[in-house]
CSV table of C-alpha atoms in Angstrom, one decimal:
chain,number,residue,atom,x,y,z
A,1,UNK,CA,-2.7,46.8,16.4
A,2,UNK,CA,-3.0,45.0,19.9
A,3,UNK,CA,-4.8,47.4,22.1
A,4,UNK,CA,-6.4,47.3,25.1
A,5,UNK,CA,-10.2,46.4,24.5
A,6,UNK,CA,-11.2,47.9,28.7
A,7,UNK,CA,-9.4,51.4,28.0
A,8,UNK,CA,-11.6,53.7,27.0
A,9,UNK,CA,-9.1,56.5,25.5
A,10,UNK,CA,-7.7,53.0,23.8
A,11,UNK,CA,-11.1,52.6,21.8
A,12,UNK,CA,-11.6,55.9,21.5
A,13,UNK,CA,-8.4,56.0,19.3
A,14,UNK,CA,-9.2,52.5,17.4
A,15,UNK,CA,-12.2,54.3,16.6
A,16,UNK,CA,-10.3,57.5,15.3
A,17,UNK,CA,-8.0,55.4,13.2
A,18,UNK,CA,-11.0,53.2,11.7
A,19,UNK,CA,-12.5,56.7,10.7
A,20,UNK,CA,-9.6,58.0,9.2
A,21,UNK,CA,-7.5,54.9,7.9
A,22,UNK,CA,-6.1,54.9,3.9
A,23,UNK,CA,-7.6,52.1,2.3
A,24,UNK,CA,-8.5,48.9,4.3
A,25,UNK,CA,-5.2,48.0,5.7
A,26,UNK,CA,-5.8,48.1,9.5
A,27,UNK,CA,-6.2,45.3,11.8
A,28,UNK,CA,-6.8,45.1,15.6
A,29,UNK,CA,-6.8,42.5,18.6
A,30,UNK,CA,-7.4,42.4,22.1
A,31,UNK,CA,-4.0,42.5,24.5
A,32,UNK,CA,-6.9,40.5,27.2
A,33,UNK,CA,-8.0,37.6,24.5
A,34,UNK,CA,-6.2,34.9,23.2
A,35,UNK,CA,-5.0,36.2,18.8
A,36,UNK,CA,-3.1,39.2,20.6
A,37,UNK,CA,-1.5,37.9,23.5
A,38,UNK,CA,0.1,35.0,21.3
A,39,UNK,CA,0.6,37.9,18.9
A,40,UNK,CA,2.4,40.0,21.3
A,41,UNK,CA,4.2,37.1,22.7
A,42,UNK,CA,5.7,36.0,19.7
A,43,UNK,CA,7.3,39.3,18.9
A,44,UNK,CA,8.6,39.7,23.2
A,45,UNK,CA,6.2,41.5,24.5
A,46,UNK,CA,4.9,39.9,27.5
A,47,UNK,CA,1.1,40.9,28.8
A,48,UNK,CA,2.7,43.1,31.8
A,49,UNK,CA,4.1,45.0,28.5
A,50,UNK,CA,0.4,45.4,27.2
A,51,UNK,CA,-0.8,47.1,30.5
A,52,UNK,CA,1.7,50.1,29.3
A,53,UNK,CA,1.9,50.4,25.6
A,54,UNK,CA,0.0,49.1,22.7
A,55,UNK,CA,1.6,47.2,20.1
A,56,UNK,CA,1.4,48.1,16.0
A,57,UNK,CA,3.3,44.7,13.7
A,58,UNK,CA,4.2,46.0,10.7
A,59,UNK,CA,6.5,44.1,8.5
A,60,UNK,CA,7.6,41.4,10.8
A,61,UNK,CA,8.5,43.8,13.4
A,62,UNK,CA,7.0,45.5,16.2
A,63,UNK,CA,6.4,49.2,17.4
A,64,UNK,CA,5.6,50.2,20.9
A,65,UNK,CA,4.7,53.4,22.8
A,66,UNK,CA,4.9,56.7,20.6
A,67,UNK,CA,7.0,54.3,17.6
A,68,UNK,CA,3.8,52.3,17.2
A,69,UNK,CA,1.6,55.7,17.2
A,70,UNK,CA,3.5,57.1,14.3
A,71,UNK,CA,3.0,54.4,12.4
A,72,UNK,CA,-0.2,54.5,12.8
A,73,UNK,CA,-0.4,58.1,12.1
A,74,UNK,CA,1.3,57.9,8.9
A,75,UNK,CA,-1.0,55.1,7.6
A,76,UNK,CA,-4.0,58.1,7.7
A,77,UNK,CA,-5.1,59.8,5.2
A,78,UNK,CA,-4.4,63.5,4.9
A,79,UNK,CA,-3.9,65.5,7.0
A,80,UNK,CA,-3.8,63.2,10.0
A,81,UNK,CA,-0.8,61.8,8.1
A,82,UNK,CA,1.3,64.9,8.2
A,83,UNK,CA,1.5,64.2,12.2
A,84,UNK,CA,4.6,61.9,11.3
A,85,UNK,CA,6.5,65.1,11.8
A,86,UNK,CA,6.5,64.3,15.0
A,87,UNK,CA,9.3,61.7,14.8
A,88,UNK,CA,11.5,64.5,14.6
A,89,UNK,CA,10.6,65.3,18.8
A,90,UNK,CA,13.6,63.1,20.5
A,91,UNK,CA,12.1,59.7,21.3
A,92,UNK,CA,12.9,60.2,25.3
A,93,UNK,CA,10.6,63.2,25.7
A,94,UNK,CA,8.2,61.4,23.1
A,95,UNK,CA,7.9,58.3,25.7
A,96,UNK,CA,8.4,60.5,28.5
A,97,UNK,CA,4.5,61.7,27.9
A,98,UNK,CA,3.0,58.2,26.2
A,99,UNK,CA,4.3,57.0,29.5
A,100,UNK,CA,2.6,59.3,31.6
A,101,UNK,CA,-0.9,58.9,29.8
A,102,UNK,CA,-0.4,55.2,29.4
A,103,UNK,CA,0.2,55.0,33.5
A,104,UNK,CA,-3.2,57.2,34.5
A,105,UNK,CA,-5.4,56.4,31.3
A,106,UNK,CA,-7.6,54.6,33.2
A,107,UNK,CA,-8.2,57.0,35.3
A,108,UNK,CA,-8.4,59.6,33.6
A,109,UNK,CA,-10.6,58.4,30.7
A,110,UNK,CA,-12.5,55.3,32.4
A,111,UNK,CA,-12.6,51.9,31.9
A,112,UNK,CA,-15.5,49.6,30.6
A,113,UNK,CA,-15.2,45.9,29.8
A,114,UNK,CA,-14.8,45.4,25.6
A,115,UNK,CA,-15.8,49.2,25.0
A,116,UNK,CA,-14.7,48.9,21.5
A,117,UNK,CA,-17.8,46.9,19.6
A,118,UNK,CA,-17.1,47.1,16.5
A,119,UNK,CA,-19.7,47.0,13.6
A,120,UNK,CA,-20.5,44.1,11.6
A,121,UNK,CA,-18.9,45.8,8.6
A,122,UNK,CA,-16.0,46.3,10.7
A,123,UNK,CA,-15.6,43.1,12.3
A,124,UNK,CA,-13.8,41.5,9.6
A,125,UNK,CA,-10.7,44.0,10.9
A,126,UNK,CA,-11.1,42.4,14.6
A,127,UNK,CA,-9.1,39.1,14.7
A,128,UNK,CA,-10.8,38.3,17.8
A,129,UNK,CA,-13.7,38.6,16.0
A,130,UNK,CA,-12.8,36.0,13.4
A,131,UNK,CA,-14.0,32.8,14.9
A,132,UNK,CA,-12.0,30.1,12.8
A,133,UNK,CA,-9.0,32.4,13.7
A,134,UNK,CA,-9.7,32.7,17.6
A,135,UNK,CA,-10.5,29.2,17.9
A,136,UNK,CA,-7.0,27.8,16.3
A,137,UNK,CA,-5.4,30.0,18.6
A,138,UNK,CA,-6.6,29.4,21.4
A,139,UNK,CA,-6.1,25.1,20.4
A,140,UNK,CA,-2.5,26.0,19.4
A,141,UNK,CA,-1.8,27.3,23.3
């Protein structure tokens, strides 16, 4: 997941799926630091994309706006999972409200620079956390 590492209501949910999350299989990067631009760039999101959605790669492909939540949502343990059913609401009106959170989030939950610190037993999930990763990224640019 490349997620917006100021947005509060952004770490608030990284924290939610951390809590919650079947198994060890998530992994997060900022959408302001070097692993998830190039991340998000490489699948054709450009950074004016990140200020509006966050991305979820799965698979070789990439999920935005309420696509990338439901993958997320399904990857939870019971009964968080069972909010998959919510693909079922058309994807218009779906997007219609993401978009309307995602355009006032930061005012209505705050912003704080890297508000998401994540533990050192969780670090190991933060790719900008991962030094040997961040640093050949940032050489490859």
């Amino acid at each position: 997941m490349i997620f917006d590492t100021d947005c509060v209501l952004c770490a608030r949910w990284v924290g939610f799926l951390l809590a919650r999350e079947q198994g060890d299989q998530f992994q997060f990067a900022s959408s302001r630091k070097a692993v998830g631009r190039k991340l998000a760039m490489e699948h054709g999101y450009s950074l004016s994309d990140l200020d509006l959605t966050y991305l979820v790669l799965r698979g070789g492909q990439a999920f935005a706006k309420t696509d990338a939540s439901l993958q997320l949502l399904g990857a939870l343990r019971p009964p968080w999972s069972y909010l998959r059913v919510l693909r079922f609401v058309p994807k218009p009106l779906r997007n219609w409200v993401y978009d309307a959170v995602a355009r006032n989030r930061l005012k209505w939950f705050g912003e704080r620079p890297d508000c998401y610190l994540p533990t050192a037993a969780q670090r190991h999930k933060f790719l900008d956390e991962i030094p040997n990763l961040a640093e050949a990224t940032t050489r490859a640019e």
